XYZ file of C-alpha atoms in Angstrom:
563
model
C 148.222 170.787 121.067
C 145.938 171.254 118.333
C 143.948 168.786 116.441
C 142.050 169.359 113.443
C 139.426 167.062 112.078
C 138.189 166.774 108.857
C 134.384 165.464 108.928
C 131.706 165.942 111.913
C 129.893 162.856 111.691
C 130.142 159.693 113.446
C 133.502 159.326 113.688
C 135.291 162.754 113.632
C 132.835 164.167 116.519
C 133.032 161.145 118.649
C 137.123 161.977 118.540
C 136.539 165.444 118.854
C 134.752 164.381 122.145
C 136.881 161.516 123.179
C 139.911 164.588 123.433
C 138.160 166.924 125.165
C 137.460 164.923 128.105
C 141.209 163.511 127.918
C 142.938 167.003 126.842
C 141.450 170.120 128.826
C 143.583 172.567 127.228
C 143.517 171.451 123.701
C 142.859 173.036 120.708
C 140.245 171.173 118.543
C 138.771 172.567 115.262
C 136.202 170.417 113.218
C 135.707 171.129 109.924
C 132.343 169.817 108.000
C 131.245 170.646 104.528
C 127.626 169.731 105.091
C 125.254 171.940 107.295
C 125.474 169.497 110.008
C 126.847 167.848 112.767
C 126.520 163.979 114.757
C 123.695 163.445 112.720
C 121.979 159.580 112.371
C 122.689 158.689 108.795
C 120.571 155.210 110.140
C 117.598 157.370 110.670
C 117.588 159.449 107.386
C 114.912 157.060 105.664
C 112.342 157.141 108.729
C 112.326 160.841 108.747
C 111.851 160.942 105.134
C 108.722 157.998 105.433
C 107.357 159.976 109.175
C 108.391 157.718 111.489
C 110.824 160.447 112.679
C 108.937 164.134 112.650
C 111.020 166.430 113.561
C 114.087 167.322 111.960
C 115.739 168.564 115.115
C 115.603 164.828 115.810
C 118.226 163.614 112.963
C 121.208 165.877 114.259
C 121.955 164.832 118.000
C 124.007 167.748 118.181
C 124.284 171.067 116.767
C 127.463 173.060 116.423
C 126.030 175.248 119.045
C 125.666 172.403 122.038
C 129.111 170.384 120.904
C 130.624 174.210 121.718
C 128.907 174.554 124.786
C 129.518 171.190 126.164
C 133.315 170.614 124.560
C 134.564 173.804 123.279
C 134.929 172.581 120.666
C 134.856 174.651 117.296
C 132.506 173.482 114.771
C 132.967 175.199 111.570
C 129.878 173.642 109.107
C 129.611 174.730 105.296
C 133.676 174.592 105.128
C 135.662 172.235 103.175
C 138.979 171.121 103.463
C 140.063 171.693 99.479
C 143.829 169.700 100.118
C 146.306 168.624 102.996
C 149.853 169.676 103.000
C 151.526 167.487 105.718
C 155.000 168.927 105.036
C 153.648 172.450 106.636
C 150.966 170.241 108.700
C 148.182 172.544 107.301
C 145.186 172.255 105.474
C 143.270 174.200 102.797
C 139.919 175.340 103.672
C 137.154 176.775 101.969
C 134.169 178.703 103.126
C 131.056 177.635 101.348
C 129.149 179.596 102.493
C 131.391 183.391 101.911
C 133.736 181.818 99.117
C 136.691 182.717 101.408
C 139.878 180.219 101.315
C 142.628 179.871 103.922
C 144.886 177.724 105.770
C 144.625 176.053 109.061
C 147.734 174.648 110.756
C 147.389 171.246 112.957
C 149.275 169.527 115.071
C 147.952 166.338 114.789
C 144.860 165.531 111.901
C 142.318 163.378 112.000
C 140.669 161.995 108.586
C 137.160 161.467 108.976
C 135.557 162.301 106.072
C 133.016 159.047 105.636
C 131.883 157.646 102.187
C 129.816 159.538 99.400
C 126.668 157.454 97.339
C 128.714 155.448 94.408
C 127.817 157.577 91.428
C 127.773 154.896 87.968
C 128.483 157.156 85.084
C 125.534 156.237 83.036
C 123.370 158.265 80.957
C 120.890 160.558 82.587
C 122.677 160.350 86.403
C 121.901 163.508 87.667
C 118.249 164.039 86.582
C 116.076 166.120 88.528
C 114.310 163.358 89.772
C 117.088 161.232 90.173
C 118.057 161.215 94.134
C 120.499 160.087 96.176
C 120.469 159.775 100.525
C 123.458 159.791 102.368
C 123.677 163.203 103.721
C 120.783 165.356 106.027
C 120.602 167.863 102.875
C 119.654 164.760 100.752
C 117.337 163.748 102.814
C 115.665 166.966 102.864
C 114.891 167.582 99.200
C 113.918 163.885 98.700
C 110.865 165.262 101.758
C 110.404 168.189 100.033
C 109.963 166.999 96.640
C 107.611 163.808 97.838
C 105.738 166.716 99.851
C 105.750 168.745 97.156
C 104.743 166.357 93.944
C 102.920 163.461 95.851
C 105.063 160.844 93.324
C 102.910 157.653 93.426
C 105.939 155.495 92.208
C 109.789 154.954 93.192
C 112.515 152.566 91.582
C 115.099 152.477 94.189
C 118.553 151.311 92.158
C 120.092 149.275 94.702
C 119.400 146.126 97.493
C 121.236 147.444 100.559
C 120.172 148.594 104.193
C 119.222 152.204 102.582
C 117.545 151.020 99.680
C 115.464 148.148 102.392
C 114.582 150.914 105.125
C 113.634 153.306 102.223
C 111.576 150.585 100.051
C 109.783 150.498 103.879
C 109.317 153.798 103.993
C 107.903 155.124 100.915
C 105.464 151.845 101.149
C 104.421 153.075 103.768
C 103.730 156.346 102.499
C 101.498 154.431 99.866
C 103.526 154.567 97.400
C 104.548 151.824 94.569
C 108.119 150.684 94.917
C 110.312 148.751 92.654
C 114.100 147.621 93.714
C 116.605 147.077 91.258
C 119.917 145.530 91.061
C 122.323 143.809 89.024
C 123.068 140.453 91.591
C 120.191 138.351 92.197
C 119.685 138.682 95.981
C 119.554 141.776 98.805
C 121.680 142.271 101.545
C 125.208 141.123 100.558
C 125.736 140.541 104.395
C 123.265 137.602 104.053
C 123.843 133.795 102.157
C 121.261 133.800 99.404
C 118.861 131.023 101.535
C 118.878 133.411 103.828
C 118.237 136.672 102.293
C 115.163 134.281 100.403
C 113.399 135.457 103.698
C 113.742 139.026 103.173
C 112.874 138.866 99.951
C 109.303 137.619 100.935
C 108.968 140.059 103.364
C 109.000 142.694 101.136
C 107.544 140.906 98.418
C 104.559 140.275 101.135
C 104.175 144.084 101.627
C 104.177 145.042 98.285
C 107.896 145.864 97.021
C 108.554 144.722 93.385
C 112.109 143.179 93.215
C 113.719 143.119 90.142
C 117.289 141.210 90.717
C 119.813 139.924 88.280
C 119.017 143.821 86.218
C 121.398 145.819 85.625
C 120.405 149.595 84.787
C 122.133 151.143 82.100
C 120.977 154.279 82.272
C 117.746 157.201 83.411
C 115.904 159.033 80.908
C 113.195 161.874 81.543
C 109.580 160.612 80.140
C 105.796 161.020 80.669
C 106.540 163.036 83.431
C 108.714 160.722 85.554
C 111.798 158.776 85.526
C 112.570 155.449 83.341
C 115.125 153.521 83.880
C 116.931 151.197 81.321
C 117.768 148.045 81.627
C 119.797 145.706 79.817
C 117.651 143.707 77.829
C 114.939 144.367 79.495
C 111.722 146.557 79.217
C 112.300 149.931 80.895
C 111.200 150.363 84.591
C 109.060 153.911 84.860
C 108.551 155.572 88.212
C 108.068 159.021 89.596
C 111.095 159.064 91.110
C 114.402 157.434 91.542
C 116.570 156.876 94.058
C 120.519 155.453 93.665
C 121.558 153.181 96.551
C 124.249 150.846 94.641
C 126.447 151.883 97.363
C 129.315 153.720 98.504
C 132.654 154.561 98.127
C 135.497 155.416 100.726
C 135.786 159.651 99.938
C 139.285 159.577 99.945
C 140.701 161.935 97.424
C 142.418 164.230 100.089
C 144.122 161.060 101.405
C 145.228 160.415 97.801
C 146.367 163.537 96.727
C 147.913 164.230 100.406
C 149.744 160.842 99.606
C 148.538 158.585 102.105
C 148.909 154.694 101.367
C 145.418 153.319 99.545
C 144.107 149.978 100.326
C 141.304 148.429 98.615
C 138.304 150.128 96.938
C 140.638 153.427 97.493
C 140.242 153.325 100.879
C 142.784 154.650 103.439
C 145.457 152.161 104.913
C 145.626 152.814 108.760
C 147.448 150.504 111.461
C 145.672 149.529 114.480
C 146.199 152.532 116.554
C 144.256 154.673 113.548
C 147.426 156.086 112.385
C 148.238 156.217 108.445
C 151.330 156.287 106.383
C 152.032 159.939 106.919
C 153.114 161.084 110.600
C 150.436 162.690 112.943
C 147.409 162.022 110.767
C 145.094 159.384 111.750
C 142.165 158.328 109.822
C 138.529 156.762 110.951
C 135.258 155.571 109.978
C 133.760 154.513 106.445
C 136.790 156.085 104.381
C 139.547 153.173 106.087
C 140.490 149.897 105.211
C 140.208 147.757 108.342
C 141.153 144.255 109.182
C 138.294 141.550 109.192
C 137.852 140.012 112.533
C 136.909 136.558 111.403
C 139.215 136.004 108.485
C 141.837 138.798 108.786
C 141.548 140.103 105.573
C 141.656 143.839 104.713
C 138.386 145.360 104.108
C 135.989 148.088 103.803
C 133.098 148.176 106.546
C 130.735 151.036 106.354
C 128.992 151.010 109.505
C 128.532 153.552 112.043
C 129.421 151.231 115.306
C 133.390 150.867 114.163
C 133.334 154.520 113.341
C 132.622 155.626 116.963
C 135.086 153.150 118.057
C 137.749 154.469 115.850
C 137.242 157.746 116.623
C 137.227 157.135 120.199
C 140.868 154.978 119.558
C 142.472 158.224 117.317
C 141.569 160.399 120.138
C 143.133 157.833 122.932
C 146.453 157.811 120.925
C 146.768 161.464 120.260
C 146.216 162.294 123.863
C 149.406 160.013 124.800
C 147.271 156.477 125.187
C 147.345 153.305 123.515
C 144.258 151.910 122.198
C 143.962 149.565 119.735
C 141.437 148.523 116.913
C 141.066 144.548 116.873
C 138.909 144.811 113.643
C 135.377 144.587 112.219
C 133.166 141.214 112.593
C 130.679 143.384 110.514
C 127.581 143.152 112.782
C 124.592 144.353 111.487
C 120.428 144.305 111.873
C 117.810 145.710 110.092
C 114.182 146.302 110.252
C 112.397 144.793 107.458
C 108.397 145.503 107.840
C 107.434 143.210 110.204
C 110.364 141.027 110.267
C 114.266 141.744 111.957
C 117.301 140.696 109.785
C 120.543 140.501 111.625
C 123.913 138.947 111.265
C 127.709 138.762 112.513
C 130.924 137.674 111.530
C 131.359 135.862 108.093
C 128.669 134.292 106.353
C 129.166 131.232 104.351
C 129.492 131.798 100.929
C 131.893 134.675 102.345
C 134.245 131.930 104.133
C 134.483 129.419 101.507
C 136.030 132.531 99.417
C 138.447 133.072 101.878
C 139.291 129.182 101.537
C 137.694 128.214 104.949
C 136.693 124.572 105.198
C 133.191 125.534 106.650
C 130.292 123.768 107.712
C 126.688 125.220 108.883
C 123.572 124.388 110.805
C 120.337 125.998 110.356
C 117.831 125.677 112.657
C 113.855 127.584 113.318
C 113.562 127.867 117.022
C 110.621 129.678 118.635
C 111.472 133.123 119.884
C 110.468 132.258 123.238
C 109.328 129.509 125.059
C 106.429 127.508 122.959
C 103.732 127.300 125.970
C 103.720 131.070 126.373
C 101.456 133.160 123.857
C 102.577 134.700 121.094
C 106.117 133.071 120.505
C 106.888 133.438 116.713
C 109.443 131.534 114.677
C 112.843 132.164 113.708
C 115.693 130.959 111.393
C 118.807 130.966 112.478
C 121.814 130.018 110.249
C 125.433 129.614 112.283
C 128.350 129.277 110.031
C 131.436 127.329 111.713
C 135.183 125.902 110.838
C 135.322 122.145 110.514
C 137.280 120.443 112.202
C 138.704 123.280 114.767
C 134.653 124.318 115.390
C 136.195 127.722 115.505
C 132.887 130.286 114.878
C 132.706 132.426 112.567
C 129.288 134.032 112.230
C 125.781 133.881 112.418
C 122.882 135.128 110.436
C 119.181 135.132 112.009
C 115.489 136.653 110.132
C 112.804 136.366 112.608
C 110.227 138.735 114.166
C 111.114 138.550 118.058
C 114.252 138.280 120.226
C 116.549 138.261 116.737
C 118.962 140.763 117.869
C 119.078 139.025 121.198
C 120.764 136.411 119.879
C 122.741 138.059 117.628
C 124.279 140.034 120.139
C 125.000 136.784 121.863
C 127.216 134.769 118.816
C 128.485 138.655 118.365
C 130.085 138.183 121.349
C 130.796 134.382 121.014
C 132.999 135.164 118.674
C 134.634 138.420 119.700
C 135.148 135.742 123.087
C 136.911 133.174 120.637
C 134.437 130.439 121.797
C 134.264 127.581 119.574
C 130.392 126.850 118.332
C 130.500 124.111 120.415
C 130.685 126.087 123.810
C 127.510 127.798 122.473
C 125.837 125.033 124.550
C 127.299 125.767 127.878
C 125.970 129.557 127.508
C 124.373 131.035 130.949
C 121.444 132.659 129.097
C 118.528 134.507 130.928
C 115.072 132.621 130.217
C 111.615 133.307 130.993
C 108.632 132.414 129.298
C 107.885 135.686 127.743
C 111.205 136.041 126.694
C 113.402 132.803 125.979
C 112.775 128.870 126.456
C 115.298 126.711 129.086
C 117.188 126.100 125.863
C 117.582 129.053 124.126
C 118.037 129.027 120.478
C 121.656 130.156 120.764
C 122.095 126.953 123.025
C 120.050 124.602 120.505
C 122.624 125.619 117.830
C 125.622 124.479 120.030
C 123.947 121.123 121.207
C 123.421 120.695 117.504
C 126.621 121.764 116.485
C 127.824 119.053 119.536
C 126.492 116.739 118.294
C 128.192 117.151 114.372
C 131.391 117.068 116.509
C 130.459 113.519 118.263
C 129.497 112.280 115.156
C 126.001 111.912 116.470
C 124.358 113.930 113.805
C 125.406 113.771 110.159
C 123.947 116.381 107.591
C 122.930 116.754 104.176
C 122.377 120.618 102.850
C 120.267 122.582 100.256
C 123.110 122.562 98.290
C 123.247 118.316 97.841
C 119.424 118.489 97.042
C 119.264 118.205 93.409
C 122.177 115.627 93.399
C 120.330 113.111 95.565
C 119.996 110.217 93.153
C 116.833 109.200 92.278
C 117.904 105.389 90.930
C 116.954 103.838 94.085
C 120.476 103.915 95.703
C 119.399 105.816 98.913
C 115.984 106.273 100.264
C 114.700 109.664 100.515
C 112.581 109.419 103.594
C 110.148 112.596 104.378
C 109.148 111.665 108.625
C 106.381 114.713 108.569
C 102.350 113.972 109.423
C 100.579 112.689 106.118
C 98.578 116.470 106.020
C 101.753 118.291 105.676
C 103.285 115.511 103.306
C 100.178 116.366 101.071
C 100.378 120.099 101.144
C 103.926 120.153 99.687
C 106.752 118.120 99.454
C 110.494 117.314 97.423
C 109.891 114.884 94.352
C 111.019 111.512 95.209
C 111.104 111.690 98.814
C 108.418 108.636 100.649
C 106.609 109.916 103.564
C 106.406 107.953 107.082
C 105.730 110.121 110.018
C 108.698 109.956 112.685
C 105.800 108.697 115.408
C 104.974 105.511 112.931
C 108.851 104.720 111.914
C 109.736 102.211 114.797
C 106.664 100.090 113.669
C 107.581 100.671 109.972
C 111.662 99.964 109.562
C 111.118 96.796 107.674
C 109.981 99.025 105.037
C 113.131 100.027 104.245
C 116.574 99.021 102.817
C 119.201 98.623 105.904
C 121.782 98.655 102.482
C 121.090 102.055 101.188
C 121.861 105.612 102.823
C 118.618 107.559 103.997
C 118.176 111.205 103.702
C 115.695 112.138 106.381
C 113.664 116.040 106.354
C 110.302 117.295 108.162
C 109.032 120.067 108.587
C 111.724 122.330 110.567
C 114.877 119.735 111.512
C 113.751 118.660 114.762
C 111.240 115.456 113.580
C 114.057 114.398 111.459
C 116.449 114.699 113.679
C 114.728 112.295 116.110
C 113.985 110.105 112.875
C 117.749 109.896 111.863
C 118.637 109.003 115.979
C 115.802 105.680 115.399
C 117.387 104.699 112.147
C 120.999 104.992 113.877
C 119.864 102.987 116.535
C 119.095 100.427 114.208
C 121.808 100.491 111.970
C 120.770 102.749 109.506
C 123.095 105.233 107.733
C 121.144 108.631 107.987
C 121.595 112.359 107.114
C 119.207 115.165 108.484
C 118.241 117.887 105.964
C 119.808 121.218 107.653
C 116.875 123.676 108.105
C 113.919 121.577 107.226
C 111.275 121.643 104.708
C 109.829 125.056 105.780
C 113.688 126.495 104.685
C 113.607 124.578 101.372
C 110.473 125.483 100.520
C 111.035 129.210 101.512
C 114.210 129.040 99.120
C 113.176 127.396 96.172
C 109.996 129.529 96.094
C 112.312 132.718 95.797
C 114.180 130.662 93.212
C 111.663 130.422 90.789
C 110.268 134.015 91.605
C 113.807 135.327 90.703
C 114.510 133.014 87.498
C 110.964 134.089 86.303
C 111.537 137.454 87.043
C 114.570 137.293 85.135
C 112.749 135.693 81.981
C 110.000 138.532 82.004
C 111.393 141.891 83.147
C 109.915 141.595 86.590
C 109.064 140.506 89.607
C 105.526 139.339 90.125
């Protein structure tokens, strides 16, 4: 049997391993346009900002070791030009020599990943006008920071490149701008949520411009401006485009193969695609989303081993199946860890899920125990089944923990509720006896009972302010003082008992404090004394965190840029 595979990156050499150790006596050719091999497309920025020094370090294997270890041929600098699956052979080209010619297969494996979406604006391809996706990108965006010391950067784009870059070059001391046309980062991430990132890199410096959209690059003053719509121009030394990118499919298309959305390749579960004995894997395939079980396009390099791994299975006589893509993702952000699985919620109501959420800001580990830092932790979930359907968490300590853990939750099919009945290791140093992931459920619990009824961000600016309901603030006077929502009264939860006649037993209360917890307690007093009540989800810490960004972004909007 031989099996050729087109791309030598994530997916294409974790196949070409997977069918070595199931196929001794195969014959496996990998074909890769680029100059390497394996290589961590996650750690591209950190070699480019020092974290990473040596280059060696990017490529985990070289065409050299895969030989020696598989025996399998590695042929970089050549690229596939066309497939003919009538004659089951593909066109080849030598980049390096020029030479063309023919290789026949007996079973193909697409792999060829996703190129940097290139807008066809004015000025794209400027000298100093970058992109980073490949190892040969990453190199002459080194060499030309090594070379010219640039003291500025507008980075076109809000994604995990553009964040780990933004990091990067800030920390090379350089002044960084982000750009992009929506008006938040991280498109994984609910817009409260992502409010958190954007301080983070707000508190280290990065300028975000959102809600821009760049019409264009032009050469000036010895650097880079880029135009925006309405908007002064943004100069810089440099620019780098990470809008995104885009299944690199034209082989599939031209070959024939059924496209799916954004032009990706259709494949069934076993990796296979329209034609017979090619399989496809990685960023260039349409997959089906775990949580809602729509098709989609996932670019992330976890699926792509996994698919690989599943291609190789099947052509060596198995059956292995792809369940889908729940999307599961963390990033480093400065100081701070960003993570989040499954579905978020703006996400699920567009795939007309009846949702609901809690948000809570438990400690990373248990409060007695020095050094525990705070977390928020949003958990999105179906109403009425309580079926879960993802998570999102920004914190500093144990975040991916506990993203792991509802990453498995709902791989498991548990139901948010069962969060609560979670076996989870605790220690001091590491967890508290209820760990956050358990707090959610017993929250979550008690929405189910009918114990705990909410009110969200989203109801805020609705709450009448005729005197109808009472708007009832339970934190300490102090914290009342140093910030609080306009017509909210303040009694501290501790003074409420002795304080009830102060309020109306006829109107509806909407209870916050400071993180969810106070009011929470405040809501089960006014219950127990036949109060109607509903706790703010998140607490005042998350509202004030959001609205803050808010205005940041509106004003941004109004004067060209972020201050």
């Amino acid at each position: 049997m031989k099996v050729v595979i087109v791309g030598g990156v994530a997916g294409g050499a974790t196949a070409a391993a997977r069918i070595r150790r199931l196929d001794e006596q195969a014959e496996i050719v990998v074909f890769e346009r680029s100059g390497f091999i394996s290589y961590a497309n996650c750690g591209l920025p950190y070699y480019i900002g020092g974290v990473i020094e040596d280059p060696e370090e990017l490529t985990l294997q070289t065409p050299e070791s895969f030989f020696s270890r598989f025996r399998v041929a590695m042929r970089v600098r050549h690229e596939v030009t066309a497939i003919h699956p009538d004659k089951k052979t593909v066109s080849v080209t030598n980049l390096e020599t020029g030479e063309a010619f023919e290789e026949s297969y007996d079973k193909l494996i697409l792999s060829p990943g996703a190129k940097p979406t290139q807008p066809r604006l004015p000025g794209v391809g400027l000298s100093k006008l970058f992109t980073l996706r490949t190892v040969e990108d990453t190199f002459r965006i080194k060499e030309y920071i090594d070379r010219n010391h640039p003291k500025s950067a507008v980075l076109a784009g809000g994604g995990f490149i553009s964040l780990e870059l933004a990091e990067n070059l800030r920390e090379l001391g350089m002044e960084v701008t982000i750009v992009q046309r929506p008006k938040q980062l991280m498109n994984p991430f609910d817009p409260d949520m992502a409010s958190f990132i954007h301080s983070e890199m707000r508190r280290h410096g990065v300028k975000l411009a959102l809600g821009h959209t760049v019409e264009g690059f032009e050469e000036k003053n010895g650097g880079v401006d880029v135009l925006l719509k309405d908007e002064v121009p943004l100069h810089a030394d440099m620019v780098v485009l990470a809008i995104g990118v885009s299944p690199d499919t034209h082989l599939a298309q031209e070959a024939g193969l059924e496209l799916g959305v954004k032009g990706s390749i259709v494949v069934n579960d076993r990796m296979e695609t329209s034609v017979p004995d090619i399989y496809a894997v990685g960023d260039a395939v349409q997959v089906r989303h775990f949580v809602t079980g729509q098709d989609v396009l996932l670019s992330l390099a976890g699926p792509a081993n996994k698919q690989g791994r599943i291609a190789a299975d099947n052509i060596c006589g198995g059956d292995s199946r792809y369940t889908g893509s729940q999307g599961s993702s963390v990033i480093k952000v400065f100081d701070m860890t960003a993570a989040s699985t499954g579905v978020n919620e703006t996400n699920a109501r567009k795939a007309g899920l009846d949702v609901d959420t809690v948000i809570l800001s438990p400690m990373s580990h248990a409060g007695y125990y020095p050094g525990g830092k705070v977390m928020t932790m949003k958990v999105v979930f179906e109403k009425e089944t309580y079926r879960l359907l993802g998570a999102q968490i920004v914190g500093y300590e144990g975040v991916d923990k506990r993203i792991d853990v509802l990453a498995t939750a709902i791989r498991a099919g548990l139901k948010a509720t069962e969060l609560k009945d979670l076996d989870l290791a605790y220690a001091p140093p590491y967890s508290s006896a209820k760990d956050p992931v358990n707090m959610a459920g017993f929250m979550i619990e008690n929405i189910a009972n009918g114990v705990l009824k909410q009110w969200h961000l989203a109801d805020a600016d609705n709450l009448p302010r005729d005197g109808s309901v009472t708007l009832l603030d339970t934190r300490t006077v102090g914290e009342f003082a140093g910030g609080h929502i306009d017509g909210f009264t303040n009694i501290p939860v501790d003074e409420l008992r002795e304080r009830l006649d102060e309020l109306d037993k006829g109107k509806p209360v909407y209870v916050i404090c400071q993180s969810g917890l106070r009011s929470y307690i405040a809501c089960r007093i006014l219950a127990g004394n036949d109060f109607e009540c509903y706790n703010f989800s998140g607490g005042f810490r998350f509202y004030d965190a959001v609205m803050n960004d808010r205005c940041l972004i509106e004003s941004a909007t109004a004067c060209g840029m972020d201050k």
